[in-house]
Amino acid sequence: MMPRYAIFSDVHGNIDALDAVLEDIEKKDAVDKMICLGDLVGYGARPVECVRRIRQAKCEVVVGNHDYAAVGKMSLYFFNELASEAMLWTREQLGKEETAFLDALPLVYEDENMVAVHGTLVEPESFGYVLSDVDAVRLFATTEKDFCFTGHSHFPCVFIYDGGLHLTRDSRIVVPEGARVIVNVGSVGQPRDGDPRACYVIFDSDNRLVETVRVAYDVEAAAAKIREAGLPPALAERLLVGM
Ligand code: ZN
């Protein structure tokens, strides 16, 4: 029996969104494995709680660029002003345990059915994006797997390679035998595709089925926590519109 996966990314310290997603996954029975594609922290007001919740949930986790920055493995030079201000705040919140957990995360997860990474498999530690056809082709060239899962852009979409390359935003895709896909699973805690609902993906490897799921959650509560923490108000506003 090939497993069914729930795959999510870019939680960004948003505990309200994370809890809603974990609850939704729980309701769908027959999920055998959960995978988190990184950026547990950064931007949101509950980084410690998010790290703890994900540890409890016993999922496979790969590291994101914000996790890298949180433990000092990446300079804030690469961050814009908002992200950088939030990251300085986040570093102060994290305790020894959370920091050690983030510090030990691998860059890539791989099993017989798939490969998963925060940005791209091309130099995963530089956290490039997969936005264009060129990015997608370069990623396909680094792996033999039919199924590759990424996050990082906070924009759910699927690149399909079946001799030609197509980009789709269909929420339910059955990948034909012989075709390969790069699935961007969107973001739990800070969607940027104009839909404020949290996003994750169900992957049924037996049936080569990829399904993008949206989950409504209390966005106002998450925004209020950001304002109360004294983080930049723009980080609260963007949650309300999903940008
Ligand atoms: Zn992110």
CSV table of C-alpha atoms in Angstrom, one decimal, residues 10-221:
chain,number,residue,atom,x,y,z
A,10,ASP,CA,5.2,28.3,5.1
A,11,VAL,CA,3.4,28.3,8.4
A,12,HIS,CA,5.2,31.5,9.4
A,13,GLY,CA,4.3,31.6,13.1
A,14,ASN,CA,0.6,31.6,12.4
A,15,ILE,CA,-0.8,29.2,15.0
A,16,ASP,CA,-4.4,29.9,14.1
A,17,ALA,CA,-3.9,28.8,10.5
A,18,LEU,CA,-1.7,25.9,11.5
A,19,ASP,CA,-4.3,24.5,14.0
A,20,ALA,CA,-7.0,24.8,11.4
A,21,VAL,CA,-5.0,22.9,8.8
A,22,LEU,CA,-3.9,20.1,11.3
A,23,GLU,CA,-7.6,19.7,12.3
A,24,ASP,CA,-8.6,19.5,8.7
A,25,ILE,CA,-6.0,16.9,8.0
A,26,GLU,CA,-7.1,14.9,11.1
A,27,LYS,CA,-10.7,14.9,9.7
A,28,LYS,CA,-9.6,13.3,6.5
A,29,ASP,CA,-8.8,9.8,7.6
A,30,ALA,CA,-6.2,7.7,5.9
A,31,VAL,CA,-3.5,10.3,5.8
A,32,ASP,CA,-0.4,8.2,6.5
A,33,LYS,CA,2.3,10.8,6.5
A,34,MET,CA,2.6,14.6,7.0
A,35,ILE,CA,5.4,16.6,5.6
A,36,CYS,CA,6.1,20.3,6.3
A,37,LEU,CA,8.2,22.1,3.7
A,38,GLY,CA,9.7,24.7,6.1
A,39,ASP,CA,9.4,28.3,7.1
A,40,LEU,CA,7.8,27.4,10.4
A,41,VAL,CA,8.7,30.9,11.7
A,42,GLY,CA,9.0,34.5,10.5
A,43,TYR,CA,6.3,37.1,10.0
A,44,GLY,CA,3.8,35.7,12.4
A,45,ALA,CA,3.3,36.2,16.2
A,46,ARG,CA,3.5,32.7,17.5
A,47,PRO,CA,6.8,31.1,16.3
A,48,VAL,CA,7.4,29.1,19.5
A,49,GLU,CA,3.9,27.6,19.5
A,50,CYS,CA,4.2,26.7,15.8
A,51,VAL,CA,7.5,24.9,16.3
A,52,ARG,CA,6.1,23.0,19.3
A,53,ARG,CA,2.9,22.0,17.5
A,54,ILE,CA,4.8,20.7,14.4
A,55,ARG,CA,7.1,18.7,16.7
A,56,GLN,CA,4.1,17.1,18.4
A,57,ALA,CA,2.5,16.4,15.1
A,58,LYS,CA,5.4,14.1,14.2
A,59,CYS,CA,5.7,15.2,10.6
A,60,GLU,CA,8.7,15.1,8.4
A,61,VAL,CA,10.1,18.6,8.2
A,62,VAL,CA,12.6,20.3,5.8
A,63,VAL,CA,14.1,23.6,6.5
A,64,GLY,CA,13.0,27.0,5.0
A,65,ASN,CA,15.0,30.2,4.5
A,66,HIS,CA,13.3,31.9,7.5
A,67,ASP,CA,14.2,28.9,9.7
A,68,TYR,CA,17.7,29.2,8.4
A,69,ALA,CA,17.8,32.9,9.2
A,70,ALA,CA,16.2,32.3,12.7
A,71,VAL,CA,19.1,30.1,13.7
A,72,GLY,CA,21.8,32.4,12.1
A,73,LYS,CA,22.6,30.3,9.1
A,74,MET,CA,21.5,33.0,6.7
A,75,SER,CA,22.2,36.7,6.8
A,76,LEU,CA,19.2,39.2,6.9
A,77,TYR,CA,20.8,40.9,4.0
A,78,PHE,CA,18.6,38.7,1.8
A,79,PHE,CA,15.4,39.8,3.6
A,80,ASN,CA,13.3,42.8,2.9
A,81,GLU,CA,12.6,45.4,5.6
A,82,LEU,CA,9.4,43.8,6.9
A,83,ALA,CA,10.8,40.3,6.9
A,84,SER,CA,14.0,41.4,8.5
A,85,GLU,CA,12.2,43.3,11.3
A,86,ALA,CA,10.0,40.3,12.0
A,87,MET,CA,13.0,38.0,12.0
A,88,LEU,CA,14.9,40.0,14.6
A,89,TRP,CA,11.7,39.8,16.8
A,90,THR,CA,11.4,36.0,16.1
A,91,ARG,CA,15.0,35.3,17.1
A,92,GLU,CA,14.3,36.8,20.5
A,93,GLN,CA,11.2,34.6,21.0
A,94,LEU,CA,12.8,31.3,20.2
A,95,GLY,CA,14.1,29.3,23.1
A,96,LYS,CA,17.0,26.8,23.1
A,97,GLU,CA,14.8,23.9,22.2
A,98,GLU,CA,13.1,25.5,19.3
A,99,THR,CA,16.4,26.8,17.9
A,100,ALA,CA,18.0,23.4,18.2
A,101,PHE,CA,15.1,21.8,16.4
A,102,LEU,CA,15.2,24.3,13.5
A,103,ASP,CA,19.0,24.0,13.4
A,104,ALA,CA,18.9,20.3,12.9
A,105,LEU,CA,16.3,20.2,10.0
A,106,PRO,CA,17.5,18.7,6.7
A,107,LEU,CA,17.2,20.6,3.4
A,108,VAL,CA,15.5,17.8,1.5
A,109,TYR,CA,13.1,14.9,2.2
A,110,GLU,CA,13.0,12.0,-0.2
A,111,ASP,CA,11.2,8.6,-0.2
A,112,GLU,CA,10.2,6.1,-2.9
A,113,ASN,CA,7.3,8.2,-4.0
A,114,MET,CA,8.5,11.8,-4.0
A,115,VAL,CA,11.0,14.4,-3.2
A,116,ALA,CA,10.3,17.5,-1.1
A,117,VAL,CA,12.2,20.8,-0.6
A,118,HIS,CA,11.4,24.3,0.5
A,119,GLY,CA,12.5,26.2,-2.6
A,120,THR,CA,14.2,24.2,-5.3
A,121,LEU,CA,16.5,21.1,-5.5
A,122,VAL,CA,19.1,23.2,-7.4
A,123,GLU,CA,21.4,24.2,-4.6
A,124,PRO,CA,18.6,23.8,-2.0
A,125,GLU,CA,20.6,25.9,0.6
A,126,SER,CA,20.3,29.0,-1.6
A,127,PHE,CA,16.5,28.7,-1.5
A,128,GLY,CA,15.7,29.7,-5.1
A,129,TYR,CA,12.1,29.9,-6.3
A,130,VAL,CA,10.4,27.8,-8.9
A,131,LEU,CA,8.4,30.4,-10.7
A,132,SER,CA,9.2,30.1,-14.4
A,133,ASP,CA,9.5,27.3,-17.0
A,134,VAL,CA,13.2,27.6,-16.7
A,135,ASP,CA,13.2,27.1,-13.0
A,136,ALA,CA,10.9,24.1,-13.4
A,137,VAL,CA,13.1,22.4,-16.1
A,138,ARG,CA,16.2,22.9,-14.0
A,139,LEU,CA,14.5,21.3,-11.1
A,140,PHE,CA,13.2,18.3,-13.1
A,141,ALA,CA,16.8,17.8,-14.3
A,142,THR,CA,18.0,17.3,-10.8
A,143,THR,CA,15.7,14.3,-9.9
A,144,GLU,CA,14.3,11.1,-11.3
A,145,LYS,CA,11.1,11.4,-9.2
A,146,ASP,CA,7.7,11.9,-10.8
A,147,PHE,CA,6.5,14.0,-7.8
A,148,CYS,CA,8.4,17.0,-6.4
A,149,PHE,CA,6.8,19.2,-3.7
A,150,THR,CA,7.9,22.8,-3.0
A,151,GLY,CA,6.7,25.9,-1.2
A,152,HIS,CA,8.5,29.2,-0.7
A,153,SER,CA,6.5,31.4,-3.1
A,154,HIS,CA,3.2,31.1,-1.1
A,155,PHE,CA,1.5,30.6,-4.4
A,156,PRO,CA,-0.1,27.2,-5.0
A,157,CYS,CA,0.3,25.8,-8.6
A,158,VAL,CA,1.5,22.8,-10.5
A,159,PHE,CA,4.1,22.4,-13.3
A,160,ILE,CA,3.3,19.3,-15.4
A,161,TYR,CA,5.9,17.8,-17.7
A,162,ASP,CA,4.6,15.3,-20.2
A,163,GLY,CA,6.9,15.9,-23.1
A,164,GLY,CA,5.8,19.6,-23.0
A,165,LEU,CA,5.6,21.8,-19.9
A,166,HIS,CA,2.3,23.2,-18.6
A,167,LEU,CA,1.4,25.3,-15.6
A,168,THR,CA,-2.0,24.7,-14.0
A,169,ARG,CA,-3.8,26.0,-10.9
A,170,ASP,CA,-6.4,23.1,-11.0
A,171,SER,CA,-7.1,22.0,-7.4
A,172,ARG,CA,-7.4,18.4,-8.4
A,173,ILE,CA,-5.0,16.7,-10.7
A,174,VAL,CA,-4.5,13.0,-11.7
A,175,VAL,CA,-1.0,12.8,-13.0
A,176,PRO,CA,-0.8,10.4,-16.0
A,177,GLU,CA,1.7,7.5,-15.9
A,178,GLY,CA,4.9,8.9,-17.5
A,179,ALA,CA,4.2,12.5,-16.6
A,180,ARG,CA,6.0,14.4,-13.9
A,181,VAL,CA,5.0,17.3,-11.7
A,182,ILE,CA,6.4,20.0,-9.4
A,183,VAL,CA,3.6,20.9,-6.9
A,184,ASN,CA,3.8,24.1,-5.1
A,185,VAL,CA,1.7,23.5,-2.0
A,186,GLY,CA,1.0,27.2,-1.2
A,187,SER,CA,1.2,28.6,2.3
A,188,VAL,CA,-0.5,27.8,5.6
A,189,GLY,CA,0.2,31.0,7.4
A,190,GLN,CA,0.6,33.7,4.8
A,191,PRO,CA,-1.1,32.9,1.4
A,192,ARG,CA,-0.2,35.3,-1.4
A,193,ASP,CA,-2.5,34.3,-4.2
A,194,GLY,CA,-5.4,36.6,-3.2
A,195,ASP,CA,-7.2,33.9,-1.1
A,196,PRO,CA,-6.6,34.4,2.6
A,197,ARG,CA,-7.6,30.8,3.5
A,198,ALA,CA,-4.8,28.5,4.6
A,199,CYS,CA,-3.6,26.1,1.9
A,200,TYR,CA,-2.2,22.5,1.9
A,201,VAL,CA,-2.0,19.5,-0.4
A,202,ILE,CA,-3.2,15.9,-0.2
A,203,PHE,CA,-1.0,13.5,-2.3
A,204,ASP,CA,-2.4,10.0,-2.9
A,205,SER,CA,0.6,8.2,-4.4
A,206,ASP,CA,-1.4,5.1,-5.3
A,207,ASN,CA,-3.7,7.0,-7.6
A,208,ARG,CA,-1.2,9.7,-8.6
A,209,LEU,CA,-3.7,12.2,-7.3
A,210,VAL,CA,-2.8,15.7,-6.1
A,211,GLU,CA,-5.4,17.8,-4.4
A,212,THR,CA,-5.0,21.4,-3.2
A,213,VAL,CA,-7.2,22.1,-0.1
A,214,ARG,CA,-8.1,25.5,1.3
A,215,VAL,CA,-9.1,25.9,4.9
A,216,ALA,CA,-10.9,28.9,6.3
A,217,TYR,CA,-9.6,30.0,9.7
A,218,ASP,CA,-9.8,33.0,12.1
A,219,VAL,CA,-7.7,35.4,10.1
A,220,GLU,CA,-8.7,38.3,12.3
A,221,ALA,CA,-7.3,36.5,15.4
